[in-house]
mmCIF file of C-alpha atoms in Angstrom:
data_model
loop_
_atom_site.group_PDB
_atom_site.id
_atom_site.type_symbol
_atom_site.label_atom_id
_atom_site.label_comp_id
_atom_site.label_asym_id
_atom_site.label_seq_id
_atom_site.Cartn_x
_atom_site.Cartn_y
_atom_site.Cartn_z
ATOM 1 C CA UNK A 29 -7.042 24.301 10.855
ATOM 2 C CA UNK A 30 -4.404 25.166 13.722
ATOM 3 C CA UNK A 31 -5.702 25.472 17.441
ATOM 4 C CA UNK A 32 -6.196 28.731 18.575
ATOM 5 C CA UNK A 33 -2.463 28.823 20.462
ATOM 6 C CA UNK A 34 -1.506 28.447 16.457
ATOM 7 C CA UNK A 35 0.109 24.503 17.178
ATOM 8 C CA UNK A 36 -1.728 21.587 15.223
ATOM 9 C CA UNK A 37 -4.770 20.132 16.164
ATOM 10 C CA UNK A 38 -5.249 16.545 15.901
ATOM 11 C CA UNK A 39 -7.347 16.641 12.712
ATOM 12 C CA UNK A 40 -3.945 17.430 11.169
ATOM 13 C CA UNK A 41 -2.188 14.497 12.876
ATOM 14 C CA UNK A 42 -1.426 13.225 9.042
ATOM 15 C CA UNK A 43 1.756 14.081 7.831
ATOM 16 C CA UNK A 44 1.778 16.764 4.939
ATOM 17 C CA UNK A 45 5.331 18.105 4.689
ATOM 18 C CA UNK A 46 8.687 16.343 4.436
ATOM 19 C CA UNK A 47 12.106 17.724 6.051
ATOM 20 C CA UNK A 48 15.173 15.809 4.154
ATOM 21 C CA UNK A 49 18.572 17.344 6.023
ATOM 22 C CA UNK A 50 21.970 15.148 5.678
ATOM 23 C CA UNK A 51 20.690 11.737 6.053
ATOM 24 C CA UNK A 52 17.756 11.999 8.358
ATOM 25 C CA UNK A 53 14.173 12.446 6.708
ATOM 26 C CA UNK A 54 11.162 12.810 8.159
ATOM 27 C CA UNK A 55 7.361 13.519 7.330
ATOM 28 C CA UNK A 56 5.290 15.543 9.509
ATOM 29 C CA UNK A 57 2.524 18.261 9.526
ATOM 30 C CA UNK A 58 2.516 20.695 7.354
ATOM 31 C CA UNK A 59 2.400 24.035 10.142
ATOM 32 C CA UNK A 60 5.628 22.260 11.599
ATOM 33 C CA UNK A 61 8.486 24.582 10.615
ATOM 34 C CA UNK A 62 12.083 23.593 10.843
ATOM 35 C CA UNK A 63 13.635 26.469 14.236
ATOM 36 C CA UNK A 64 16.551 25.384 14.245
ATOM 37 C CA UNK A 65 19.525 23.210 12.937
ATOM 38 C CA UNK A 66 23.140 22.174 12.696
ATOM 39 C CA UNK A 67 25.194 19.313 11.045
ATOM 40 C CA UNK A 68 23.945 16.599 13.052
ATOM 41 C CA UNK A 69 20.639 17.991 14.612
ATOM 42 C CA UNK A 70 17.386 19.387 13.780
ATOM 43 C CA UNK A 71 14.264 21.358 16.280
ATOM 44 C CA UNK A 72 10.702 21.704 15.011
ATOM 45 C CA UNK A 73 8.627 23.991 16.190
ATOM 46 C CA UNK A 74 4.716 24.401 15.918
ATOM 47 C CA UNK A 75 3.269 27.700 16.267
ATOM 48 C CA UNK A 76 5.357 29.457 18.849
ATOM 49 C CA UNK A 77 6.693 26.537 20.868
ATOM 50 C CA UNK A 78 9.046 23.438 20.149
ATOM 51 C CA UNK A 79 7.591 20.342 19.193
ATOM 52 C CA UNK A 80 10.256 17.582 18.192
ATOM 53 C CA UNK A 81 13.844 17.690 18.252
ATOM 54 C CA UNK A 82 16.715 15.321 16.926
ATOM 55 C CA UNK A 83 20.062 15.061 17.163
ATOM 56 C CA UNK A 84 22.367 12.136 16.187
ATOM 57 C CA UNK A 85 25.887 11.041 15.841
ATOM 58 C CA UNK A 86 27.872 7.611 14.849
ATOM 59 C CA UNK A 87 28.176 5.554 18.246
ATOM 60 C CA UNK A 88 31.680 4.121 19.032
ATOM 61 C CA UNK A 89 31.855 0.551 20.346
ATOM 62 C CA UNK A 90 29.266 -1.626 21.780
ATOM 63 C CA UNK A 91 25.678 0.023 22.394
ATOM 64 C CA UNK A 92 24.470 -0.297 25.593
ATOM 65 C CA UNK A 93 21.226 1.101 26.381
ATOM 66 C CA UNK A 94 21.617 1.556 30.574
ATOM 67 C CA UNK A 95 24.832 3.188 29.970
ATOM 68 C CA UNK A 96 23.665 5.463 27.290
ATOM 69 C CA UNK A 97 21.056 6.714 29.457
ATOM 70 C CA UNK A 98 23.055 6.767 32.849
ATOM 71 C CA UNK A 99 25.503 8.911 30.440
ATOM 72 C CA UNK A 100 22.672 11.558 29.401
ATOM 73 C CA UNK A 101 21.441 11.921 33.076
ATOM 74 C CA UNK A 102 25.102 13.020 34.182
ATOM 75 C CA UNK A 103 25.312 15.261 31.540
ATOM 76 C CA UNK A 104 21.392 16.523 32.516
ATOM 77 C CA UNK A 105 22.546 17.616 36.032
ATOM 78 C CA UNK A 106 26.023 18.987 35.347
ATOM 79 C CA UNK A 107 23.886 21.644 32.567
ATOM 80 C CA UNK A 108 21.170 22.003 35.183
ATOM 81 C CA UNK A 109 18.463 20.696 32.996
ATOM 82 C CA UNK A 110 15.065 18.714 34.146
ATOM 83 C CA UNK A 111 16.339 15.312 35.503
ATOM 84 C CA UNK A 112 15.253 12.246 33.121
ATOM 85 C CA UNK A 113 13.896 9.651 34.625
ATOM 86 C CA UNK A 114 13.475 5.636 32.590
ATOM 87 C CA UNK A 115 10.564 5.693 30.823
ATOM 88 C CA UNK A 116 8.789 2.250 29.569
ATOM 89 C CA UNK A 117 8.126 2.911 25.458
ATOM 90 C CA UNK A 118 4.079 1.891 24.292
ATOM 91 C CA UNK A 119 4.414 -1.250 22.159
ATOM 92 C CA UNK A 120 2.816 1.031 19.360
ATOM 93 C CA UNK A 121 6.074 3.404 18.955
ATOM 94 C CA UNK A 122 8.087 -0.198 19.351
ATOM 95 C CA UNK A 123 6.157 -1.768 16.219
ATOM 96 C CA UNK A 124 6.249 2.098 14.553
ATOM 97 C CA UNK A 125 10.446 2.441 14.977
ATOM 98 C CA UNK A 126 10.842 -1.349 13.505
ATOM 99 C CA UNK A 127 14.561 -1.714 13.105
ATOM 100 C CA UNK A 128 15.867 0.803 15.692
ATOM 101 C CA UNK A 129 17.053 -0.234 19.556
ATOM 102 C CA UNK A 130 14.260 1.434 21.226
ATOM 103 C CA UNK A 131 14.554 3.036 24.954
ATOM 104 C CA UNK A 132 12.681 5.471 26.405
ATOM 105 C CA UNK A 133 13.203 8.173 28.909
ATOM 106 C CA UNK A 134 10.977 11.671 30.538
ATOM 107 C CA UNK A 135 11.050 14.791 32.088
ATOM 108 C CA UNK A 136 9.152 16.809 34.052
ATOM 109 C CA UNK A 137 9.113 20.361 34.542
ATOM 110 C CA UNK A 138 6.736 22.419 36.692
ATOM 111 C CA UNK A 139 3.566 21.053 35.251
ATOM 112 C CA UNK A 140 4.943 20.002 31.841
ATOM 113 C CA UNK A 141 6.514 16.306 31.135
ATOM 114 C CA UNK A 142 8.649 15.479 27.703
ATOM 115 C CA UNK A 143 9.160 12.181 26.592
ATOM 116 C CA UNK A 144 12.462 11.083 24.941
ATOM 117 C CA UNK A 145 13.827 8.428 22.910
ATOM 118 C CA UNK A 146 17.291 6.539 21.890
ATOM 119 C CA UNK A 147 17.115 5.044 18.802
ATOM 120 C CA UNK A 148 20.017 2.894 17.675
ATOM 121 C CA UNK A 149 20.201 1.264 14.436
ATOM 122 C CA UNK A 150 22.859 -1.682 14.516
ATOM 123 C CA UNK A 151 23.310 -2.084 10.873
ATOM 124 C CA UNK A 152 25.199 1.958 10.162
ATOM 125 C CA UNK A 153 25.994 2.329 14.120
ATOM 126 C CA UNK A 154 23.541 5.696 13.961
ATOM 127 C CA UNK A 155 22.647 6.950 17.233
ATOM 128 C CA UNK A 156 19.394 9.433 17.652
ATOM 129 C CA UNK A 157 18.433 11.474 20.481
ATOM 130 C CA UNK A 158 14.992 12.295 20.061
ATOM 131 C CA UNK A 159 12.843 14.437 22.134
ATOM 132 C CA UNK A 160 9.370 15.137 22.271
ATOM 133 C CA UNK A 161 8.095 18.243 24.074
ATOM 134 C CA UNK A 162 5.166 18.732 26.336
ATOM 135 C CA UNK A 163 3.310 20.466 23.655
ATOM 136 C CA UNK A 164 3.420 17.172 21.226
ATOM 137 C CA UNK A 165 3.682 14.339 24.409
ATOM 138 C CA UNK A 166 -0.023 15.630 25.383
ATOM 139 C CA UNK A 167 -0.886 14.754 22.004
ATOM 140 C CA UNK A 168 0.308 10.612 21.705
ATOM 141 C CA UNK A 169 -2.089 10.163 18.625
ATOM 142 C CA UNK A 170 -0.200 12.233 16.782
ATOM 143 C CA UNK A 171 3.530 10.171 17.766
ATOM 144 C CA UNK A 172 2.985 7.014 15.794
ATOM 145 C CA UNK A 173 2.799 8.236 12.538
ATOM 146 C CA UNK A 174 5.965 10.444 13.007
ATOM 147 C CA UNK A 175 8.187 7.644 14.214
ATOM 148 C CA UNK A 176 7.451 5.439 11.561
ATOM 149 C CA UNK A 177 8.147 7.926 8.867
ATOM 150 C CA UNK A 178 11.456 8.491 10.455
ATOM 151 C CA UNK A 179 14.815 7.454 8.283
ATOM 152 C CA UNK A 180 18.149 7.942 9.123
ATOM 153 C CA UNK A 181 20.110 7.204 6.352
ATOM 154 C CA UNK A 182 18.891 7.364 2.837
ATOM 155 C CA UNK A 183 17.003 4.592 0.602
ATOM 156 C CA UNK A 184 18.018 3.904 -3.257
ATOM 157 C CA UNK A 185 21.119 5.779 -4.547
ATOM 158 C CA UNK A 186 20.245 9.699 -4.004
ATOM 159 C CA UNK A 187 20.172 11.387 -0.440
ATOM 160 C CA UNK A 188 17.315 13.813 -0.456
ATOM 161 C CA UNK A 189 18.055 17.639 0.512
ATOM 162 C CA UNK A 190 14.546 18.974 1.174
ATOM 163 C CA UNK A 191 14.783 21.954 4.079
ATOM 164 C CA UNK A 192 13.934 25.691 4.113
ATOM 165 C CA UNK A 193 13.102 27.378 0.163
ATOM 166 C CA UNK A 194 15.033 24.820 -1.601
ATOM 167 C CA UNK A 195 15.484 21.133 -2.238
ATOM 168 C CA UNK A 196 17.398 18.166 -4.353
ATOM 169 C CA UNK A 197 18.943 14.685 -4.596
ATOM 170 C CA UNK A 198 22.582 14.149 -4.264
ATOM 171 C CA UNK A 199 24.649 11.501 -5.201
ATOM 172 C CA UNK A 200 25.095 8.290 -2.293
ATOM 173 C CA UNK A 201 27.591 8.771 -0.140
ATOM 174 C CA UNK A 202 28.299 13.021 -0.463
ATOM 175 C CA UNK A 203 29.250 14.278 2.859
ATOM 176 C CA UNK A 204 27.960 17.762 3.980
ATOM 177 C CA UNK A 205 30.962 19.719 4.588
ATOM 178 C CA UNK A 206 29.515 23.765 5.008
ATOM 179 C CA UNK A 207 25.926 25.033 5.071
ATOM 180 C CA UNK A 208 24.754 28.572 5.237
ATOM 181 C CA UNK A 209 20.881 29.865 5.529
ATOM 182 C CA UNK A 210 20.967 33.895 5.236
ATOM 183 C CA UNK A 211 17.504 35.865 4.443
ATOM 184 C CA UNK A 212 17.946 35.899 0.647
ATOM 185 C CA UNK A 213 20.977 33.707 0.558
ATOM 186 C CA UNK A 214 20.943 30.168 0.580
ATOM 187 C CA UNK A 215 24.358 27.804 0.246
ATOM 188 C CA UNK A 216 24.742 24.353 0.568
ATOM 189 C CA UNK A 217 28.105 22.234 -0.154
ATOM 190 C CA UNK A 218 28.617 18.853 -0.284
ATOM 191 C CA UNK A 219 32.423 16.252 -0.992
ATOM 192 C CA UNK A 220 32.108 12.794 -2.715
ATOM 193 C CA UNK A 221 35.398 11.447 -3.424
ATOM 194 C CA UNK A 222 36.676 13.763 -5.996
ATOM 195 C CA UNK A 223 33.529 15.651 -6.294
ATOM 196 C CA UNK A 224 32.455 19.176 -5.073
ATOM 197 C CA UNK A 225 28.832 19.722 -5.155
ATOM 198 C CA UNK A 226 27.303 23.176 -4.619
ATOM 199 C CA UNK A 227 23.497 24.139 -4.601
ATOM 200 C CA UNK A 228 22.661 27.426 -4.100
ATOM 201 C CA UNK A 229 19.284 30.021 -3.884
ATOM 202 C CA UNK A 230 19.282 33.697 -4.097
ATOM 203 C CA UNK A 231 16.201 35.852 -3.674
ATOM 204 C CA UNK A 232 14.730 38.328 -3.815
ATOM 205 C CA UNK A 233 15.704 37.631 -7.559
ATOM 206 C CA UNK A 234 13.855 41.121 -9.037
ATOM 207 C CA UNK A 235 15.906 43.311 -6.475
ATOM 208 C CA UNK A 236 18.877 41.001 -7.347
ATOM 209 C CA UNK A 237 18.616 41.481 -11.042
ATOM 210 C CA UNK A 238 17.844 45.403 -11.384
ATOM 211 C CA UNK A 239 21.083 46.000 -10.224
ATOM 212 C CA UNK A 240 22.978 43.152 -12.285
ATOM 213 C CA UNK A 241 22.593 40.659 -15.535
ATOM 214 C CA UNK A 242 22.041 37.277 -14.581
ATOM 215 C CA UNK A 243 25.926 36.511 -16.367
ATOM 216 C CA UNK A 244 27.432 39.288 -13.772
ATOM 217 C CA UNK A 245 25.792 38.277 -10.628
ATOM 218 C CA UNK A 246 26.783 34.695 -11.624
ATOM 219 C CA UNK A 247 30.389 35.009 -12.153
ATOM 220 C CA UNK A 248 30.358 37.744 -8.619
ATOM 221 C CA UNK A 249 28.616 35.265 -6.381
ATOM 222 C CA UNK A 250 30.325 31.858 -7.794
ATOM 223 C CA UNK A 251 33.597 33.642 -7.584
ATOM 224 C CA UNK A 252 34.151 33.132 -11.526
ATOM 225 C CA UNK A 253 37.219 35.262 -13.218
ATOM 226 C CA UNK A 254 35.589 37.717 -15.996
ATOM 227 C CA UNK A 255 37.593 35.281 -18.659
ATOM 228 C CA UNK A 256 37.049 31.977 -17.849
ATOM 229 C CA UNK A 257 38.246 29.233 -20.041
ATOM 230 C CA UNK A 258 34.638 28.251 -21.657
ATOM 231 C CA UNK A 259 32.626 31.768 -20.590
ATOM 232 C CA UNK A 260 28.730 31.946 -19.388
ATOM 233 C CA UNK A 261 26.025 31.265 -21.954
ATOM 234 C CA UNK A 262 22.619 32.202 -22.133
ATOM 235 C CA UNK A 263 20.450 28.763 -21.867
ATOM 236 C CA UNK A 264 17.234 27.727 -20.828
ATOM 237 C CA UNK A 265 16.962 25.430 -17.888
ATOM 238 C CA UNK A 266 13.227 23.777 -17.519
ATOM 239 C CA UNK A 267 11.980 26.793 -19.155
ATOM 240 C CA UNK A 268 13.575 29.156 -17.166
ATOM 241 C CA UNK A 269 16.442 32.253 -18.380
ATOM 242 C CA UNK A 270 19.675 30.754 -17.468
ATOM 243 C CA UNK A 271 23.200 31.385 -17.618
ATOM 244 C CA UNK A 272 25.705 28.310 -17.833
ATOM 245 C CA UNK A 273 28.852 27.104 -18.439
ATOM 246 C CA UNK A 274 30.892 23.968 -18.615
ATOM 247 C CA UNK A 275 35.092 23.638 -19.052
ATOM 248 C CA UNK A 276 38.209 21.408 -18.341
ATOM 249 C CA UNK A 277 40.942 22.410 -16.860
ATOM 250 C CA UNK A 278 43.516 24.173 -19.117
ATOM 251 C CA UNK A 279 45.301 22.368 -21.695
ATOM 252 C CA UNK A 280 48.590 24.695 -22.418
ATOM 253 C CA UNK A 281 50.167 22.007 -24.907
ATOM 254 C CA UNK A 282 50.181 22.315 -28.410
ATOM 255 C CA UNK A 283 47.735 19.239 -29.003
ATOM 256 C CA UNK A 284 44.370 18.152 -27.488
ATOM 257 C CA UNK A 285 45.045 15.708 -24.663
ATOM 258 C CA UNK A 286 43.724 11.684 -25.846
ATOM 259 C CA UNK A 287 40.189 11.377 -25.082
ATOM 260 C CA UNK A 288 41.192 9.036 -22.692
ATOM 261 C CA UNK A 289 42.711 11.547 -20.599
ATOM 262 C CA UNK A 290 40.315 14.134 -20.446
ATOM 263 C CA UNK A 291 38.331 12.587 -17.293
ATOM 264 C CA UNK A 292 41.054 12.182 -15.270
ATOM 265 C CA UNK A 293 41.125 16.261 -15.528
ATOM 266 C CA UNK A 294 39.371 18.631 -13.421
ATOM 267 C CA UNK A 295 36.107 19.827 -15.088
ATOM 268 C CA UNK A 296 33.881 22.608 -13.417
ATOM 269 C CA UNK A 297 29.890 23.032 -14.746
ATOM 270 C CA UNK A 298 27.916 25.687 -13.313
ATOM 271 C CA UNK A 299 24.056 26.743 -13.881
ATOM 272 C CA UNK A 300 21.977 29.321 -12.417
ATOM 273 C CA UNK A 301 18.266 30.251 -13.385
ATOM 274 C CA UNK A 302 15.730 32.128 -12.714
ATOM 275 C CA UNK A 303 12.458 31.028 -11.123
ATOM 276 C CA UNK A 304 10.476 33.788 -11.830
ATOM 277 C CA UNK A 305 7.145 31.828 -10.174
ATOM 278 C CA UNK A 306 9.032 32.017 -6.478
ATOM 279 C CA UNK A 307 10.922 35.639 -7.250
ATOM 280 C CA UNK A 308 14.447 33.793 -7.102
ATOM 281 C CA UNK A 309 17.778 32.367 -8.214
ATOM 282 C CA UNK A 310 18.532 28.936 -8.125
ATOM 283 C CA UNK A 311 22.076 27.246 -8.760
ATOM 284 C CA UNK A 312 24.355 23.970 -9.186
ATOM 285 C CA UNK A 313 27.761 24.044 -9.301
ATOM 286 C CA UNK A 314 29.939 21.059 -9.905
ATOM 287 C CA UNK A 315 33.858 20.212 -9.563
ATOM 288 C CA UNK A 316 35.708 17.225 -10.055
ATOM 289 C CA UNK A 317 37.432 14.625 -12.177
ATOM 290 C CA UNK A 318 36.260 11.339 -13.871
ATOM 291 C CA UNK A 319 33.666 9.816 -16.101
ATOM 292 C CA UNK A 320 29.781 10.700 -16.040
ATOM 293 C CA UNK A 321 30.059 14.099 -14.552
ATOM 294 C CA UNK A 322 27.884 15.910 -17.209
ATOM 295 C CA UNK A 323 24.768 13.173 -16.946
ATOM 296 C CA UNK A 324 25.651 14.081 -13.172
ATOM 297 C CA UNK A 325 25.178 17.434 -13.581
ATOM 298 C CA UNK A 326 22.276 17.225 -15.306
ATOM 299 C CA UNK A 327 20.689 14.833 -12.680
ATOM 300 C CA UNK A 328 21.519 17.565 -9.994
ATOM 301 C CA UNK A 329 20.015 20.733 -12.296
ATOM 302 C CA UNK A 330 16.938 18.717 -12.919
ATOM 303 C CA UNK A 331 16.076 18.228 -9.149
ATOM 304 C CA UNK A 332 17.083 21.770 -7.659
ATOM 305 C CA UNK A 333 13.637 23.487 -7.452
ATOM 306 C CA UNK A 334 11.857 25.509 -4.670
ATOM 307 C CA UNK A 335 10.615 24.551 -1.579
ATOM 308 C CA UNK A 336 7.349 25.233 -1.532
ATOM 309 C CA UNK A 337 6.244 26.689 2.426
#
């Protein structure tokens, strides 16, 4: 159960929830909800205050600890923020952030002190700024077990999307390029070499489909022309109503191009179902040339589902 100022107690210091969110992953409790993010940083909050932020970025040149942090105190005083002061980091977090370049700095304001943290890998050159507010650095049992779930860049061949009402694996190596988180609109695009990668979530779905088939909102929302070259068909995806479709670019010649030739053209698949269990839309769309883009697709369709709260 949550404290009576609605943040966790520390019976709930065991992480129950995973936030996945272009390369960084990490497992935490389950009333932490994600506040805010961007490209390269994410803020936590639990109940109605912050509890853990991170931001990161790809350091240039050699790392150097004492300059980093001589660098973040300038930048502390011209913004008029508390003044960090070196901080000595408990063995514990040390043997808990394994591979990372670990140093340490606080804060202080009026009664209130925040702890803070650089952690460098030197294999990818990943910098994180992480930062632990008062309401979480009164709490150190609970610090532990969140740095050592803490990844920041992805294990096996997928990269995990899990944030908000909707999650999935990607392909190794795609590259966030635009992100958008409306109330009822979610849209998330991704570039890999010669690959597009879309998922998307719609909801409320039953307002969204009294007013339109599943075929019309589909081709209105993925920006689809009402003839396109293989048309929307009614499917089933994991049980679900669907509407799909699946087409190469074009061919105006007389004869069918040599199989050969036909991955080296651009091929678009798009899918989007209906989950009536979570009263929404989901949706993959897919654009690109070369071999193994259908099994692809399929890989990406079969691990869009909901986010479950």
């Amino acid at each position: 159960m949550s404290g009576a100022d609605g943040r966790t107690t520390p019976e709930q210091a065991d992480p129950k929830k995973t936030t996945a969110w272009n390369g960084l992953v990490l497992h935490h409790p389950a009333s932490w909800e994600v506040a805010r993010l961007d490209r390269d940083s994410l803020v936590w909050s639990d109940g109605p205050t912050a509890a853990l932020e991170i931001r990161w970025e790809r350091h240039r040149g050699a790392y150097n600890p004492e300059r980093q942090f001589r660098r973040f105190v300038r930048r502390a005083r011209r913004k008029g923020l508390p003044q960090p002061e070196s901080w000595q980091v408990p063995d514990s977090w040390r043997i808990a952030l394994g591979r990372f370049i670990v140093s340490g700095f606080r804060w202080r304001r009026s009664d209130e002190e925040g702890l803070g943290l650089f952690l460098y890998c030197p294999g990818c050159r990943r910098l994180n700024l992480v930062q632990i507010h008062p309401g979480l650095s009164a709490r150190p049992q609970m610090i532990p077990p969140l740095l050592s779930s803490l990844r920041d860049h992805p294990e096996g061949e997928v990269l995990p999307v899990r944030i908000f009402g909707i999650r999935g694996r990607l392909p190794l190596g795609s590259r966030l390029t635009q992100f958008r988180f409306e109330t009822g609109h979610y849209r998330l695009l991704w570039r890999k070499d010669r690959l597009r990668i879309g998922l998307y979530r719609w909801a409320p779905a039953g307002i969204v489909l009294a007013r339109q088939t599943l075929e019309a909102f589909t081709r209105d929302h993925l920006q689809l022309p009402d003839r396109s070259p293989a048309g929307l068909e009614s499917l089933t995806h994991e049980g679900w109503e669907a509407v799909g479709g699946a087409w190469s670019w074009p061919w105006r010649g007389r004869h069918r191009p040599p199989a050969w030739l036909t991955n080296h053209l651009p091929r678009r698949f798009i899918r989007v179902w209906h989950v009536r269990d979570h009263n929404c839309l989901l949706g993959v769309a897919v654009r690109g040339r070369g071999g193994g883009l259908t099994a692809m697709f399929e890989q990406l369709c079969h691990h869009c589902e909901v986010n479950p709260p």
